[in-house]
Amino acid sequence: MSILDEKFMKGFIGVCAEGYRKGWHERNGGNLSYRMTADETAAAMPYFKADTAWASIGTEVPDLAWEYFLVTGSGKHMRNVPLEPQNNICIIQLDGKGENYRIVWGLEEGGRPTSELPTHLMNHEIKKKLTQGKYRVIYHAHPGNLIALTFVLPLDSKTFTHELWEMATENPLVFPKGLAIVPWMVPGGREIAVATSKLMADFDAAVWAHHGLFCSGADFDETFSLMDTIEKAAEICVKVRSMGGKRQTIPEQGFVDLSKDFGIPIKEEILDL
Ligand code: 13P
Ligand code: ZN
């Protein structure tokens, strides 16, 4: 038995591999983090290094004090995660104030967690609180069609969400809260983390204009599939616009009926009723 046989580890590596296969992770693009359960931490503990150095997170997440996260390494290529997990991902533990982290496993050839650690952890903190601990995954990718649309669609949540809801009948049921939009900002720091995590209180997915997408969810399947569904919607949108634009679409009342029939409330302010 090795730490790599643990289910959470396989799920994490599976997302990295599949995201790369989808074309969402050129070079070191994108990153993934997972908040481990107490049982998973106990199972992984025999493989941990003792007394490693603490480093600053670059923001503060007091509600995540002492928690353990599996995260991708900064500058590491998603393509390499399944080939050499121990050199491209790591487990970190946060300190009692949620201001510092230390690497307890992984990144054996050196390195540090993703440069988007502030955004990942601030998103985890808000989601942990608002979902009573249910959400454990934060995933950032660079899906091409979604990024392309941020150059063409108005950068407001209502227009963006409505357009992508229209692109496949079941989309409003998959992302009923819609898409948040973060205007272009310098990535990798506290400022974009604060802006993103504020929006994550109301949304499960946040677009970073001209950059990519952040998704959150309870588990790997749910979070990966949210990314997949949104990017598929963006792909259809790009095709429709390339063919000269919409000539017909789903009626506005159709979204209301869909929501009622499936029993999934959707954000009504997105609709023009
Ligand atoms: P990292 O390699 O530091 O994870 O950065 C990749 C990225 O997508 C930054 O937004
Ligand atoms: Zn990025």
PDB file of C-alpha atoms and ligand atoms in Angstrom:
ATOM      1  CA  MET A   1       0.000   0.000   0.000  1.00  0.00           C
ATOM      2  CA  SER A   2       1.252   3.479  -0.863  1.00  0.00           C
ATOM      3  CA  ILE A   3      -0.261   6.909  -0.337  1.00  0.00           C
ATOM      4  CA  LEU A   4      -0.912   6.886  -4.102  1.00  0.00           C
ATOM      5  CA  ASP A   5      -3.413   4.025  -3.615  1.00  0.00           C
ATOM      6  CA  GLU A   6      -5.690   6.193  -1.462  1.00  0.00           C
ATOM      7  CA  LYS A   7      -9.016   6.976  -3.129  1.00  0.00           C
ATOM      8  CA  PHE A   8      -8.739  10.768  -2.703  1.00  0.00           C
ATOM      9  CA  MET A   9      -5.287  10.679  -4.305  1.00  0.00           C
ATOM     10  CA  LYS A  10      -6.555   8.684  -7.298  1.00  0.00           C
ATOM     11  CA  GLY A  11      -9.516  11.046  -7.698  1.00  0.00           C
ATOM     12  CA  PHE A  12      -7.238  14.092  -7.600  1.00  0.00           C
ATOM     13  CA  ILE A  13      -4.758  12.677 -10.114  1.00  0.00           C
ATOM     14  CA  GLY A  14      -7.663  11.607 -12.327  1.00  0.00           C
ATOM     15  CA  VAL A  15      -8.900  15.208 -12.590  1.00  0.00           C
ATOM     16  CA  CYS A  16      -5.405  16.443 -13.542  1.00  0.00           C
ATOM     17  CA  ALA A  17      -5.051  13.754 -16.214  1.00  0.00           C
ATOM     18  CA  GLU A  18      -8.523  14.223 -17.672  1.00  0.00           C
ATOM     19  CA  GLY A  19      -8.278  18.030 -17.614  1.00  0.00           C
ATOM     20  CA  TYR A  20      -4.997  17.797 -19.530  1.00  0.00           C
ATOM     21  CA  ARG A  21      -6.579  15.376 -22.036  1.00  0.00           C
ATOM     22  CA  LYS A  22      -9.382  17.907 -22.556  1.00  0.00           C
ATOM     23  CA  GLY A  23      -6.820  20.568 -23.503  1.00  0.00           C
ATOM     24  CA  TRP A  24      -7.471  22.807 -20.505  1.00  0.00           C
ATOM     25  CA  HIS A  25      -3.921  22.719 -19.096  1.00  0.00           C
ATOM     26  CA  GLU A  26      -1.289  23.948 -21.521  1.00  0.00           C
ATOM     27  CA  ARG A  27       2.137  24.075 -19.884  1.00  0.00           C
ATOM     28  CA  ASN A  28       1.540  24.760 -16.159  1.00  0.00           C
ATOM     29  CA  GLY A  29      -1.891  26.290 -16.759  1.00  0.00           C
ATOM     30  CA  GLY A  30      -4.541  25.571 -14.134  1.00  0.00           C
ATOM     31  CA  ASN A  31      -4.396  24.170 -10.604  1.00  0.00           C
ATOM     32  CA  LEU A  32      -6.404  21.941  -8.251  1.00  0.00           C
ATOM     33  CA  SER A  33      -6.897  21.720  -4.494  1.00  0.00           C
ATOM     34  CA  TYR A  34      -8.746  19.281  -2.230  1.00  0.00           C
ATOM     35  CA  ARG A  35      -9.605  19.698   1.478  1.00  0.00           C
ATOM     36  CA  MET A  36      -8.877  16.310   3.052  1.00  0.00           C
ATOM     37  CA  THR A  37     -11.139  14.592   5.577  1.00  0.00           C
ATOM     38  CA  ALA A  38      -9.872  13.537   9.028  1.00  0.00           C
ATOM     39  CA  ASP A  39      -9.904   9.864   7.939  1.00  0.00           C
ATOM     40  CA  GLU A  40      -7.943  10.612   4.762  1.00  0.00           C
ATOM     41  CA  THR A  41      -5.414  12.614   6.751  1.00  0.00           C
ATOM     42  CA  ALA A  42      -4.999   9.746   9.235  1.00  0.00           C
ATOM     43  CA  ALA A  43      -4.434   7.266   6.390  1.00  0.00           C
ATOM     44  CA  ALA A  44      -1.856   9.575   4.741  1.00  0.00           C
ATOM     45  CA  MET A  45      -0.066  10.536   7.983  1.00  0.00           C
ATOM     46  CA  PRO A  46       2.465   7.609   7.966  1.00  0.00           C
ATOM     47  CA  TYR A  47       3.892   9.062   4.732  1.00  0.00           C
ATOM     48  CA  PHE A  48       4.259  12.631   6.051  1.00  0.00           C
ATOM     49  CA  LYS A  49       7.573  14.419   6.609  1.00  0.00           C
ATOM     50  CA  ALA A  50       8.045  15.858  10.088  1.00  0.00           C
ATOM     51  CA  ASP A  51       9.158  19.391  10.989  1.00  0.00           C
ATOM     52  CA  THR A  52       9.086  20.986   7.550  1.00  0.00           C
ATOM     53  CA  ALA A  53       9.351  24.780   7.235  1.00  0.00           C
ATOM     54  CA  TRP A  54       6.362  27.098   7.468  1.00  0.00           C
ATOM     55  CA  ALA A  55       5.747  29.639   4.683  1.00  0.00           C
ATOM     56  CA  SER A  56       3.259  32.465   4.288  1.00  0.00           C
ATOM     57  CA  ILE A  57       0.003  31.761   2.394  1.00  0.00           C
ATOM     58  CA  GLY A  58      -0.203  35.422   1.374  1.00  0.00           C
ATOM     59  CA  THR A  59      -3.650  35.846   2.919  1.00  0.00           C
ATOM     60  CA  GLU A  60      -5.451  34.688   6.024  1.00  0.00           C
ATOM     61  CA  VAL A  61      -8.023  31.859   6.249  1.00  0.00           C
ATOM     62  CA  PRO A  62      -8.639  31.413   9.996  1.00  0.00           C
ATOM     63  CA  ASP A  63     -11.608  29.074   9.480  1.00  0.00           C
ATOM     64  CA  LEU A  64      -9.252  26.564   7.843  1.00  0.00           C
ATOM     65  CA  ALA A  65      -6.792  26.418  10.773  1.00  0.00           C
ATOM     66  CA  TRP A  66      -4.828  23.123  10.969  1.00  0.00           C
ATOM     67  CA  GLU A  67      -6.600  21.652   7.902  1.00  0.00           C
ATOM     68  CA  TYR A  68      -4.773  19.527   5.305  1.00  0.00           C
ATOM     69  CA  PHE A  69      -5.024  20.098   1.533  1.00  0.00           C
ATOM     70  CA  LEU A  70      -3.780  18.187  -1.484  1.00  0.00           C
ATOM     71  CA  VAL A  71      -2.702  20.801  -4.085  1.00  0.00           C
ATOM     72  CA  THR A  72      -0.850  21.043  -7.393  1.00  0.00           C
ATOM     73  CA  GLY A  73       2.613  22.613  -7.432  1.00  0.00           C
ATOM     74  CA  SER A  74       3.348  26.027  -8.903  1.00  0.00           C
ATOM     75  CA  GLY A  75       4.863  25.840 -12.370  1.00  0.00           C
ATOM     76  CA  LYS A  76       4.232  22.097 -12.516  1.00  0.00           C
ATOM     77  CA  HIS A  77       2.598  20.675 -15.629  1.00  0.00           C
ATOM     78  CA  MET A  78      -0.755  18.884 -15.231  1.00  0.00           C
ATOM     79  CA  ARG A  79       0.457  16.453 -17.914  1.00  0.00           C
ATOM     80  CA  ASN A  80       3.123  15.231 -15.483  1.00  0.00           C
ATOM     81  CA  VAL A  81       0.859  14.739 -12.449  1.00  0.00           C
ATOM     82  CA  PRO A  82      -0.135  11.124 -13.264  1.00  0.00           C
ATOM     83  CA  LEU A  83       3.427  10.331 -14.411  1.00  0.00           C
ATOM     84  CA  GLU A  84       5.191  11.569 -11.241  1.00  0.00           C
ATOM     85  CA  PRO A  85       2.635  12.612  -8.619  1.00  0.00           C
ATOM     86  CA  GLN A  86       5.244  12.886  -5.848  1.00  0.00           C
ATOM     87  CA  ASN A  87       7.129  15.577  -7.817  1.00  0.00           C
ATOM     88  CA  ASN A  88       4.181  17.646  -9.049  1.00  0.00           C
ATOM     89  CA  ILE A  89       1.625  17.772  -6.224  1.00  0.00           C
ATOM     90  CA  CYS A  90       1.844  18.103  -2.455  1.00  0.00           C
ATOM     91  CA  ILE A  91      -0.092  17.856   0.794  1.00  0.00           C
ATOM     92  CA  ILE A  92       0.068  21.007   2.920  1.00  0.00           C
ATOM     93  CA  GLN A  93      -1.037  21.660   6.465  1.00  0.00           C
ATOM     94  CA  LEU A  94      -2.160  25.142   7.592  1.00  0.00           C
ATOM     95  CA  ASP A  95      -1.155  26.643  10.929  1.00  0.00           C
ATOM     96  CA  GLY A  96      -3.450  27.612  13.805  1.00  0.00           C
ATOM     97  CA  LYS A  97      -4.060  31.111  12.434  1.00  0.00           C
ATOM     98  CA  GLY A  98      -4.591  30.076   8.828  1.00  0.00           C
ATOM     99  CA  GLU A  99      -1.743  32.370   7.772  1.00  0.00           C
ATOM    100  CA  ASN A 100       1.048  29.881   7.012  1.00  0.00           C
ATOM    101  CA  TYR A 101       1.378  26.441   5.448  1.00  0.00           C
ATOM    102  CA  ARG A 102       3.965  23.684   5.442  1.00  0.00           C
ATOM    103  CA  ILE A 103       4.487  20.875   2.930  1.00  0.00           C
ATOM    104  CA  VAL A 104       4.106  17.485   4.631  1.00  0.00           C
ATOM    105  CA  TRP A 105       4.201  15.278   1.530  1.00  0.00           C
ATOM    106  CA  GLY A 106       5.188  15.565  -2.153  1.00  0.00           C
ATOM    107  CA  LEU A 107       7.126  18.059  -4.320  1.00  0.00           C
ATOM    108  CA  GLU A 108      10.103  15.810  -3.670  1.00  0.00           C
ATOM    109  CA  GLU A 109      12.293  17.605  -6.201  1.00  0.00           C
ATOM    110  CA  GLY A 110      11.416  20.990  -4.683  1.00  0.00           C
ATOM    111  CA  GLY A 111       8.814  23.634  -5.375  1.00  0.00           C
ATOM    112  CA  ARG A 112       5.862  25.239  -3.680  1.00  0.00           C
ATOM    113  CA  PRO A 113       2.065  25.007  -3.953  1.00  0.00           C
ATOM    114  CA  THR A 114       0.255  26.769  -6.796  1.00  0.00           C
ATOM    115  CA  SER A 115       0.622  30.547  -7.080  1.00  0.00           C
ATOM    116  CA  GLU A 116      -3.193  30.647  -6.842  1.00  0.00           C
ATOM    117  CA  LEU A 117      -3.097  29.227  -3.290  1.00  0.00           C
ATOM    118  CA  PRO A 118      -4.681  32.433  -1.859  1.00  0.00           C
ATOM    119  CA  THR A 119      -7.686  32.094  -4.207  1.00  0.00           C
ATOM    120  CA  HIS A 120      -8.007  28.344  -3.607  1.00  0.00           C
ATOM    121  CA  LEU A 121      -7.911  28.684   0.177  1.00  0.00           C
ATOM    122  CA  MET A 122     -10.203  31.715   0.369  1.00  0.00           C
ATOM    123  CA  ASN A 123     -12.695  29.866  -1.848  1.00  0.00           C
ATOM    124  CA  HIS A 124     -12.395  26.779   0.383  1.00  0.00           C
ATOM    125  CA  GLU A 125     -12.980  28.885   3.475  1.00  0.00           C
ATOM    126  CA  ILE A 126     -16.206  30.459   2.208  1.00  0.00           C
ATOM    127  CA  LYS A 127     -17.507  27.206   0.699  1.00  0.00           C
ATOM    128  CA  LYS A 128     -16.742  25.173   3.841  1.00  0.00           C
ATOM    129  CA  LYS A 129     -18.765  27.664   5.867  1.00  0.00           C
ATOM    130  CA  LEU A 130     -21.708  28.016   3.488  1.00  0.00           C
ATOM    131  CA  THR A 131     -22.061  24.285   2.689  1.00  0.00           C
ATOM    132  CA  GLN A 132     -21.496  23.077   6.266  1.00  0.00           C
ATOM    133  CA  GLY A 133     -18.277  21.390   5.189  1.00  0.00           C
ATOM    134  CA  LYS A 134     -19.738  19.615   2.157  1.00  0.00           C
ATOM    135  CA  TYR A 135     -17.604  21.315  -0.549  1.00  0.00           C
ATOM    136  CA  ARG A 136     -14.023  20.063  -0.700  1.00  0.00           C
ATOM    137  CA  VAL A 137     -12.751  20.771  -4.232  1.00  0.00           C
ATOM    138  CA  ILE A 138     -11.590  23.965  -5.973  1.00  0.00           C
ATOM    139  CA  TYR A 139     -10.469  23.618  -9.610  1.00  0.00           C
ATOM    140  CA  HIS A 140      -8.938  26.216 -11.935  1.00  0.00           C
ATOM    141  CA  ALA A 141      -8.485  25.538 -15.668  1.00  0.00           C
ATOM    142  CA  HIS A 142      -7.827  27.406 -18.915  1.00  0.00           C
ATOM    143  CA  PRO A 143     -10.579  26.051 -21.235  1.00  0.00           C
ATOM    144  CA  GLY A 144     -10.181  27.610 -24.691  1.00  0.00           C
ATOM    145  CA  ASN A 145     -13.767  28.296 -25.752  1.00  0.00           C
ATOM    146  CA  LEU A 146     -14.713  29.874 -22.429  1.00  0.00           C
ATOM    147  CA  ILE A 147     -11.668  32.140 -22.566  1.00  0.00           C
ATOM    148  CA  ALA A 148     -12.495  33.083 -26.186  1.00  0.00           C
ATOM    149  CA  LEU A 149     -16.005  34.161 -25.144  1.00  0.00           C
ATOM    150  CA  THR A 150     -14.575  36.595 -22.575  1.00  0.00           C
ATOM    151  CA  PHE A 151     -13.319  38.637 -25.559  1.00  0.00           C
ATOM    152  CA  VAL A 152     -16.736  38.726 -27.202  1.00  0.00           C
ATOM    153  CA  LEU A 153     -19.590  38.545 -24.657  1.00  0.00           C
ATOM    154  CA  PRO A 154     -20.258  41.470 -22.313  1.00  0.00           C
ATOM    155  CA  LEU A 155     -18.461  40.780 -19.020  1.00  0.00           C
ATOM    156  CA  ASP A 156     -21.530  40.720 -16.807  1.00  0.00           C
ATOM    157  CA  SER A 157     -22.881  37.728 -14.961  1.00  0.00           C
ATOM    158  CA  LYS A 158     -26.447  37.959 -16.276  1.00  0.00           C
ATOM    159  CA  THR A 159     -25.570  38.113 -19.989  1.00  0.00           C
ATOM    160  CA  PHE A 160     -22.839  35.492 -19.728  1.00  0.00           C
ATOM    161  CA  THR A 161     -24.976  33.054 -17.755  1.00  0.00           C
ATOM    162  CA  HIS A 162     -28.043  33.512 -19.976  1.00  0.00           C
ATOM    163  CA  GLU A 163     -26.012  32.903 -23.115  1.00  0.00           C
ATOM    164  CA  LEU A 164     -24.485  29.691 -21.740  1.00  0.00           C
ATOM    165  CA  TRP A 165     -27.772  28.446 -20.224  1.00  0.00           C
ATOM    166  CA  GLU A 166     -29.251  28.670 -23.721  1.00  0.00           C
ATOM    167  CA  MET A 167     -26.534  26.455 -25.234  1.00  0.00           C
ATOM    168  CA  ALA A 168     -27.946  23.131 -23.957  1.00  0.00           C
ATOM    169  CA  THR A 169     -31.312  22.422 -22.362  1.00  0.00           C
ATOM    170  CA  GLU A 170     -29.974  20.961 -19.124  1.00  0.00           C
ATOM    171  CA  ASN A 171     -27.344  23.657 -18.487  1.00  0.00           C
ATOM    172  CA  PRO A 172     -29.487  25.712 -16.058  1.00  0.00           C
ATOM    173  CA  LEU A 173     -29.870  22.540 -13.967  1.00  0.00           C
ATOM    174  CA  VAL A 174     -26.090  21.976 -13.877  1.00  0.00           C
ATOM    175  CA  PHE A 175     -25.155  25.565 -12.984  1.00  0.00           C
ATOM    176  CA  PRO A 176     -28.399  26.967 -11.551  1.00  0.00           C
ATOM    177  CA  LYS A 177     -26.538  29.728  -9.675  1.00  0.00           C
ATOM    178  CA  GLY A 178     -24.982  30.926 -12.932  1.00  0.00           C
ATOM    179  CA  LEU A 179     -21.500  32.214 -13.603  1.00  0.00           C
ATOM    180  CA  ALA A 180     -19.734  34.953 -11.661  1.00  0.00           C
ATOM    181  CA  ILE A 181     -17.418  37.214 -13.653  1.00  0.00           C
ATOM    182  CA  VAL A 182     -14.149  38.570 -12.283  1.00  0.00           C
ATOM    183  CA  PRO A 183     -12.875  41.355 -14.570  1.00  0.00           C
ATOM    184  CA  TRP A 184      -9.284  41.066 -15.771  1.00  0.00           C
ATOM    185  CA  MET A 185      -6.865  41.264 -12.854  1.00  0.00           C
ATOM    186  CA  VAL A 186      -3.258  40.259 -12.211  1.00  0.00           C
ATOM    187  CA  PRO A 187      -3.437  36.590 -11.120  1.00  0.00           C
ATOM    188  CA  GLY A 188      -1.601  34.910  -8.284  1.00  0.00           C
ATOM    189  CA  GLY A 189      -2.178  37.253  -5.364  1.00  0.00           C
ATOM    190  CA  ARG A 190      -4.453  38.280  -2.543  1.00  0.00           C
ATOM    191  CA  GLU A 191      -6.416  40.901  -4.518  1.00  0.00           C
ATOM    192  CA  ILE A 192      -7.841  38.458  -7.081  1.00  0.00           C
ATOM    193  CA  ALA A 193      -8.406  35.952  -4.239  1.00  0.00           C
ATOM    194  CA  VAL A 194     -10.550  38.444  -2.327  1.00  0.00           C
ATOM    195  CA  ALA A 195     -12.535  39.386  -5.455  1.00  0.00           C
ATOM    196  CA  THR A 196     -13.121  35.729  -6.404  1.00  0.00           C
ATOM    197  CA  SER A 197     -14.013  34.430  -2.960  1.00  0.00           C
ATOM    198  CA  LYS A 198     -16.565  37.224  -2.447  1.00  0.00           C
ATOM    199  CA  LEU A 199     -18.369  36.033  -5.583  1.00  0.00           C
ATOM    200  CA  MET A 200     -18.009  32.360  -4.611  1.00  0.00           C
ATOM    201  CA  ALA A 201     -20.405  33.048  -1.742  1.00  0.00           C
ATOM    202  CA  ASP A 202     -23.210  33.217  -4.353  1.00  0.00           C
ATOM    203  CA  PHE A 203     -21.797  31.119  -7.219  1.00  0.00           C
ATOM    204  CA  ASP A 204     -20.120  27.736  -7.742  1.00  0.00           C
ATOM    205  CA  ALA A 205     -18.198  28.934 -10.804  1.00  0.00           C
ATOM    206  CA  ALA A 206     -16.277  32.149 -11.446  1.00  0.00           C
ATOM    207  CA  VAL A 207     -14.931  33.240 -14.828  1.00  0.00           C
ATOM    208  CA  TRP A 208     -11.595  35.063 -14.817  1.00  0.00           C
ATOM    209  CA  ALA A 209     -11.829  37.336 -17.858  1.00  0.00           C
ATOM    210  CA  HIS A 210      -9.214  36.549 -20.543  1.00  0.00           C
ATOM    211  CA  HIS A 211      -7.735  33.874 -18.273  1.00  0.00           C
ATOM    212  CA  GLY A 212      -9.913  30.894 -17.311  1.00  0.00           C
ATOM    213  CA  LEU A 213     -12.467  29.483 -14.914  1.00  0.00           C
ATOM    214  CA  PHE A 214     -12.675  28.488 -11.223  1.00  0.00           C
ATOM    215  CA  CYS A 215     -15.152  25.773 -10.206  1.00  0.00           C
ATOM    216  CA  SER A 216     -16.077  24.474  -6.761  1.00  0.00           C
ATOM    217  CA  GLY A 217     -17.910  21.380  -5.610  1.00  0.00           C
ATOM    218  CA  ALA A 218     -18.414  18.634  -3.060  1.00  0.00           C
ATOM    219  CA  ASP A 219     -16.264  16.043  -4.842  1.00  0.00           C
ATOM    220  CA  PHE A 220     -14.017  15.511  -7.869  1.00  0.00           C
ATOM    221  CA  ASP A 221     -16.803  14.272 -10.175  1.00  0.00           C
ATOM    222  CA  GLU A 222     -19.107  17.174  -9.451  1.00  0.00           C
ATOM    223  CA  THR A 223     -16.385  19.818  -9.791  1.00  0.00           C
ATOM    224  CA  PHE A 224     -14.771  18.369 -12.925  1.00  0.00           C
ATOM    225  CA  SER A 225     -18.180  17.961 -14.558  1.00  0.00           C
ATOM    226  CA  LEU A 226     -19.113  21.560 -13.787  1.00  0.00           C
ATOM    227  CA  MET A 227     -15.973  22.714 -15.627  1.00  0.00           C
ATOM    228  CA  ASP A 228     -16.761  20.284 -18.458  1.00  0.00           C
ATOM    229  CA  THR A 229     -20.383  21.398 -18.834  1.00  0.00           C
ATOM    230  CA  ILE A 230     -19.520  25.114 -18.827  1.00  0.00           C
ATOM    231  CA  GLU A 231     -16.744  24.628 -21.395  1.00  0.00           C
ATOM    232  CA  LYS A 232     -19.075  22.513 -23.588  1.00  0.00           C
ATOM    233  CA  ALA A 233     -21.632  25.335 -23.439  1.00  0.00           C
ATOM    234  CA  ALA A 234     -18.902  27.798 -24.444  1.00  0.00           C
ATOM    235  CA  GLU A 235     -17.890  25.526 -27.328  1.00  0.00           C
ATOM    236  CA  ILE A 236     -21.461  25.424 -28.658  1.00  0.00           C
ATOM    237  CA  CYS A 237     -21.690  29.205 -28.274  1.00  0.00           C
ATOM    238  CA  VAL A 238     -18.511  29.674 -30.311  1.00  0.00           C
ATOM    239  CA  LYS A 239     -19.884  27.335 -33.017  1.00  0.00           C
ATOM    240  CA  VAL A 240     -23.256  29.122 -33.121  1.00  0.00           C
ATOM    241  CA  ARG A 241     -21.583  32.520 -33.427  1.00  0.00           C
ATOM    242  CA  SER A 242     -19.219  31.165 -36.098  1.00  0.00           C
ATOM    243  CA  MET A 243     -22.260  29.973 -38.083  1.00  0.00           C
ATOM    244  CA  GLY A 244     -23.736  33.455 -38.116  1.00  0.00           C
ATOM    245  CA  GLY A 245     -25.482  33.548 -34.750  1.00  0.00           C
ATOM    246  CA  LYS A 246     -28.757  32.272 -33.265  1.00  0.00           C
ATOM    247  CA  ARG A 247     -31.870  32.085 -35.433  1.00  0.00           C
ATOM    248  CA  GLN A 248     -33.964  30.466 -32.700  1.00  0.00           C
ATOM    249  CA  THR A 249     -33.480  29.543 -29.067  1.00  0.00           C
ATOM    250  CA  ILE A 250     -35.131  28.142 -25.902  1.00  0.00           C
ATOM    251  CA  PRO A 251     -38.114  30.309 -24.889  1.00  0.00           C
ATOM    252  CA  GLU A 252     -37.690  32.280 -21.665  1.00  0.00           C
ATOM    253  CA  GLN A 253     -40.670  30.526 -20.056  1.00  0.00           C
ATOM    254  CA  GLY A 254     -38.976  27.207 -20.948  1.00  0.00           C
ATOM    255  CA  PHE A 255     -36.314  27.810 -18.301  1.00  0.00           C
ATOM    256  CA  VAL A 256     -39.021  28.361 -15.664  1.00  0.00           C
ATOM    257  CA  ASP A 257     -40.825  25.143 -16.684  1.00  0.00           C
ATOM    258  CA  LEU A 258     -37.541  23.199 -16.681  1.00  0.00           C
ATOM    259  CA  SER A 259     -36.682  24.418 -13.200  1.00  0.00           C
ATOM    260  CA  LYS A 260     -40.178  23.534 -11.922  1.00  0.00           C
ATOM    261  CA  ASP A 261     -40.267  20.059 -13.513  1.00  0.00           C
ATOM    262  CA  PHE A 262     -36.825  19.048 -12.230  1.00  0.00           C
ATOM    263  CA  GLY A 263     -37.300  20.716  -8.856  1.00  0.00           C
ATOM    264  CA  ILE A 264     -34.056  22.705  -9.136  1.00  0.00           C
ATOM    265  CA  PRO A 265     -34.419  26.423  -8.389  1.00  0.00           C
ATOM    266  CA  ILE A 266     -32.501  28.608 -10.861  1.00  0.00           C
ATOM    267  CA  LYS A 267     -31.531  32.283 -10.446  1.00  0.00           C
ATOM    268  CA  GLU A 268     -34.613  34.015 -11.823  1.00  0.00           C
ATOM    269  CA  GLU A 269     -32.872  37.387 -12.172  1.00  0.00           C
ATOM    270  CA  ILE A 270     -30.965  35.878 -15.115  1.00  0.00           C
ATOM    271  CA  LEU A 271     -34.225  35.537 -17.050  1.00  0.00           C
ATOM    272  CA  ASP A 272     -36.104  38.249 -18.985  1.00  0.00           C
ATOM    273  CA  LEU A 273     -39.663  37.352 -18.058  1.00  0.00           C
TER     274      LEU A 273
HETATM  275  P1  13P B   1       0.580  27.716 -11.092  1.00  0.00           P
HETATM  276  O1  13P B   1       1.539  26.944 -11.968  1.00  0.00           O
HETATM  277  O2  13P B   1       1.323  28.562 -10.074  1.00  0.00           O
HETATM  278  O3  13P B   1      -0.459  26.837 -10.487  1.00  0.00           O
HETATM  279  O4  13P B   1      -0.154  28.785 -12.013  1.00  0.00           O
HETATM  280  C1  13P B   1      -0.910  28.377 -13.107  1.00  0.00           C
HETATM  281  C2  13P B   1      -2.067  29.270 -13.385  1.00  0.00           C
HETATM  282  O5  13P B   1      -2.973  28.880 -14.091  1.00  0.00           O
HETATM  283  C3  13P B   1      -2.090  30.617 -12.776  1.00  0.00           C
HETATM  284  O6  13P B   1      -3.347  31.205 -12.903  1.00  0.00           O
HETATM  285 ZN    ZN B   2      -4.537  30.330 -14.551  1.00  0.00          ZN
END
